[in-house]
Amino acid sequence: MSTFDAIWEAPVQHIETDAEEVELIEAAKGGDETATLRLLASYMPQLRRAVGHYTRALSLDDARQSALLGFMSAIKAHDVSKSTRLTSILRHHLDAALSEDADQANGSGFTVPGRTLDRWRGIVAAAGGDFSAAAKLAPSHAMTEETFWTVFSALYRSNSLQALNVGDGSEPVSLVAPREIADAEDRVLVDLAFSSVDAIETLVISLAYGFGDEDPVPDAEIGHRHGFSRLKTLRTRQRALTKMRSALGVDALVA
């Protein structure tokens, strides 16, 4: 977790005097990270409120990222000769940054803001094109695993995965050899589906549909092996399938 991510949960640190805030703003404009973080800690209640207004349109990660960009924009634009406090322009810059990303997400039918997509692509590139590894890597790049798979799902539904450029920005690169694409996509979808269920659900689904080293096992036999009733096994399997269906963005899975 980066320092900027951690500060969302940190206690508010108020700036007591106008003179101190002016000094911090000028230092932050010059690239002083300590001054920027001190200002951020002071104005975190405003950022949290702004983020809260947009979480229906954006994921929490995306809304926080947009709010931070709005905060940095406010610092850059602030004129201390007109006001000693950042609060005089902060709300405008927060709303501008957040509404831009919300409009992009809601207006295009493709619900991944551009900056988030760039970050997602960078994570995939860092993992060498391995989506499962990239999901595990995502939290170290200020993106939760849940958000990573949400972006993946949006790309999959829009048939955009193979068109992604995960290289250095010069030209699209192939993640796998052409004859391996179908198998690779199957593996990715399986990983995505299983990422949505808990350990018991994973066990039941793996046995019921033959994802292990043996043929599919009936519900009654699964229950006998692991101390479940047949009804509990059935309900666990159905619950897991519902979660997987949601994760994959499909209308139905075989029950």
XYZ file of C-alpha atoms in Angstrom:
255
model
C 0.000 0.000 0.000
C 1.424 3.406 -0.996
C 1.629 6.386 1.373
C -1.119 8.127 -0.588
C -3.389 5.077 -0.221
C -2.704 4.678 3.503
C -3.581 8.277 4.294
C -7.230 7.686 3.369
C -7.572 5.773 6.631
C -5.300 8.022 8.720
C -6.578 10.544 11.319
C -7.251 14.087 10.102
C -4.414 16.530 10.881
C -5.716 20.095 10.887
C -3.488 23.008 9.850
C -3.816 25.626 12.557
C -2.673 28.868 10.888
C -3.048 30.523 7.496
C 0.699 31.155 7.361
C 1.460 27.454 7.807
C -0.947 26.507 5.034
C 0.515 29.061 2.623
C 3.976 27.672 3.308
C 2.769 24.110 2.726
C 1.002 25.022 -0.526
C 4.094 26.700 -1.924
C 6.257 23.724 -0.917
C 3.791 21.290 -2.455
C 3.810 23.256 -5.704
C 7.560 22.731 -5.749
C 7.162 18.972 -5.473
C 7.618 18.545 -1.728
C 5.830 15.244 -0.986
C 5.857 15.788 2.782
C 4.046 19.106 2.358
C 1.567 17.517 -0.072
C 0.806 14.723 2.379
C 0.384 17.223 5.221
C -2.162 19.158 3.163
C -3.869 15.938 2.129
C -4.194 14.856 5.763
C -5.818 18.181 6.566
C -8.329 18.095 3.718
C -9.134 14.380 3.843
C -12.735 14.941 5.109
C -13.505 16.944 1.941
C -11.927 14.281 -0.264
C -13.858 11.501 1.465
C -17.141 13.358 1.026
C -16.413 13.996 -2.643
C -15.547 10.341 -3.237
C -18.736 9.268 -1.487
C -20.822 11.216 -3.986
C -19.380 9.298 -6.931
C -19.092 5.683 -5.776
C -22.293 4.765 -7.629
C -20.626 5.746 -10.889
C -17.044 4.729 -10.080
C -15.380 2.028 -8.030
C -13.879 3.182 -4.739
C -10.356 2.829 -6.183
C -11.249 4.911 -9.225
C -13.038 7.591 -7.227
C -10.112 7.946 -4.829
C -7.665 8.173 -7.710
C -9.769 10.876 -9.362
C -10.084 12.793 -6.098
C -6.315 12.740 -5.614
C -5.832 14.103 -9.123
C -8.366 16.840 -8.362
C -6.536 17.631 -5.120
C -3.195 17.951 -6.930
C -4.858 20.127 -9.570
C -6.166 22.434 -6.840
C -2.694 22.794 -5.323
C -1.221 23.643 -8.715
C -3.945 26.194 -9.501
C -4.150 27.851 -6.091
C -3.139 31.519 -5.881
C -2.091 32.333 -2.330
C -2.384 36.052 -3.071
C -6.150 35.581 -3.398
C -6.738 33.102 -0.584
C -4.587 31.570 2.100
C -6.642 28.373 2.275
C -6.934 25.664 -0.349
C -10.568 25.140 0.555
C -11.531 28.154 -1.561
C -11.040 26.178 -4.812
C -10.723 22.563 -3.690
C -14.361 21.550 -4.128
C -14.423 22.775 -7.726
C -11.321 20.782 -8.657
C -12.532 17.641 -6.894
C -15.899 17.780 -8.653
C -14.257 18.436 -12.016
C -11.928 15.440 -11.760
C -14.554 13.071 -10.405
C -17.332 14.089 -12.778
C -15.044 13.749 -15.797
C -14.257 10.131 -14.964
C -17.864 9.399 -13.989
C -19.130 10.812 -17.285
C -16.592 8.752 -19.200
C -17.594 5.601 -17.347
C -21.328 6.105 -17.813
C -21.417 7.623 -21.258
C -19.453 5.166 -23.349
C -20.901 1.816 -22.306
C -17.351 0.807 -21.398
C -17.113 1.350 -17.667
C -13.346 1.654 -17.210
C -11.953 5.202 -16.912
C -8.884 5.822 -19.047
C -6.432 6.278 -16.194
C -7.635 3.067 -14.560
C -7.272 1.183 -17.836
C -3.706 2.470 -18.228
C -2.897 1.327 -14.695
C -4.506 -2.067 -15.345
C -2.505 -2.528 -18.533
C 0.692 -1.623 -16.684
C -0.029 -4.272 -14.051
C -0.669 -6.909 -16.732
C 2.564 -5.934 -18.462
C 4.487 -6.179 -15.176
C 3.104 -9.708 -14.746
C 4.229 -10.712 -18.225
C 0.685 -11.046 -19.552
C -0.365 -13.548 -16.882
C -3.751 -12.285 -15.674
C -3.835 -14.419 -12.534
C -0.374 -13.218 -11.502
C -1.367 -9.654 -12.382
C -4.400 -9.840 -10.072
C -2.113 -10.852 -7.196
C 0.251 -8.015 -8.122
C -2.491 -5.375 -8.391
C -2.597 -4.315 -4.689
C 1.058 -3.250 -4.888
C 0.020 -0.900 -7.720
C -2.866 0.800 -5.865
C -5.565 -1.452 -7.320
C -7.476 -4.137 -5.423
C -7.783 -7.658 -6.824
C -11.552 -7.112 -7.033
C -11.093 -4.010 -9.197
C -8.559 -5.824 -11.383
C -11.075 -8.589 -12.147
C -13.869 -6.048 -12.643
C -11.796 -4.343 -15.349
C -10.958 -7.734 -16.841
C -14.641 -8.640 -16.955
C -15.530 -5.349 -18.683
C -12.804 -5.914 -21.264
C -13.857 -9.497 -21.827
C -17.496 -8.558 -22.352
C -16.469 -5.882 -24.861
C -14.146 -8.321 -26.698
C -11.207 -5.985 -26.021
C -8.707 -8.318 -24.350
C -6.787 -9.330 -27.464
C -6.576 -5.722 -28.648
C -4.901 -4.493 -25.460
C -1.412 -3.069 -25.732
C 0.459 -4.243 -22.640
C 3.919 -3.441 -23.948
C 5.848 -0.196 -24.025
C 3.171 1.771 -25.857
C 4.662 1.388 -29.339
C 2.518 -1.416 -30.736
C 0.133 -4.139 -29.563
C 1.782 -7.300 -28.321
C 0.431 -10.828 -28.266
C 0.122 -12.307 -24.786
C 0.297 -15.866 -26.091
C 0.993 -17.697 -29.331
C -2.091 -17.833 -31.626
C -2.673 -21.585 -31.177
C -2.663 -21.117 -27.393
C -5.202 -18.288 -27.250
C -8.274 -20.454 -26.674
C -6.626 -22.434 -23.859
C -5.292 -19.252 -22.270
C -8.700 -17.600 -22.356
C -10.235 -20.686 -20.757
C -7.669 -20.566 -17.957
C -8.318 -16.873 -17.364
C -12.072 -17.412 -17.190
C -11.660 -20.315 -14.773
C -9.387 -18.197 -12.568
C -11.869 -15.324 -12.662
C -14.781 -17.583 -11.756
C -12.949 -19.237 -8.865
C -11.743 -15.870 -7.536
C -15.381 -15.096 -6.660
C -16.027 -18.070 -4.333
C -14.792 -19.091 -0.900
C -12.778 -22.182 0.038
C -15.737 -24.526 0.651
C -17.465 -23.413 -2.535
C -14.215 -23.956 -4.444
C -13.979 -27.488 -3.063
C -17.563 -28.351 -4.009
C -17.352 -26.873 -7.512
C -13.982 -28.504 -8.189
C -15.332 -31.946 -7.287
C -18.787 -31.506 -8.826
C -17.453 -30.452 -12.225
C -14.213 -32.399 -12.416
C -11.678 -29.587 -12.030
C -9.391 -31.900 -10.069
C -7.790 -35.158 -11.158
C -10.979 -37.212 -11.171
C -14.322 -37.322 -12.937
C -17.237 -35.184 -11.659
C -18.489 -36.329 -8.265
C -22.231 -36.388 -7.357
C -23.488 -34.108 -4.588
C -24.239 -37.018 -2.269
C -20.699 -38.368 -2.590
C -19.167 -34.938 -1.998
C -21.243 -34.615 1.152
C -20.264 -38.091 2.335
C -16.559 -37.376 1.869
C -16.544 -34.050 3.656
C -19.269 -34.353 6.258
C -21.950 -32.318 4.472
C -25.531 -33.260 3.871
C -26.567 -33.707 0.258
C -28.811 -30.629 0.583
C -25.980 -28.489 1.928
C -23.743 -29.621 -0.929
C -26.435 -28.776 -3.463
C -27.039 -25.334 -1.978
C -23.305 -24.634 -1.766
C -22.874 -25.583 -5.425
C -25.811 -23.421 -6.529
C -24.593 -20.471 -4.468
C -21.106 -20.787 -5.966
C -22.495 -20.941 -9.503
C -24.448 -17.742 -8.883
C -21.284 -15.971 -7.741
C -19.339 -17.283 -10.716
C -22.079 -16.208 -13.101
C -21.909 -12.700 -11.691
C -18.094 -12.602 -11.904
C -18.117 -13.702 -15.538
C -20.975 -11.404 -16.506
C -22.991 -14.190 -18.138
C -26.681 -14.961 -17.883
C -26.493 -18.619 -16.959
C -24.267 -21.453 -15.866
C -25.208 -25.104 -15.846
C -26.590 -25.975 -12.393
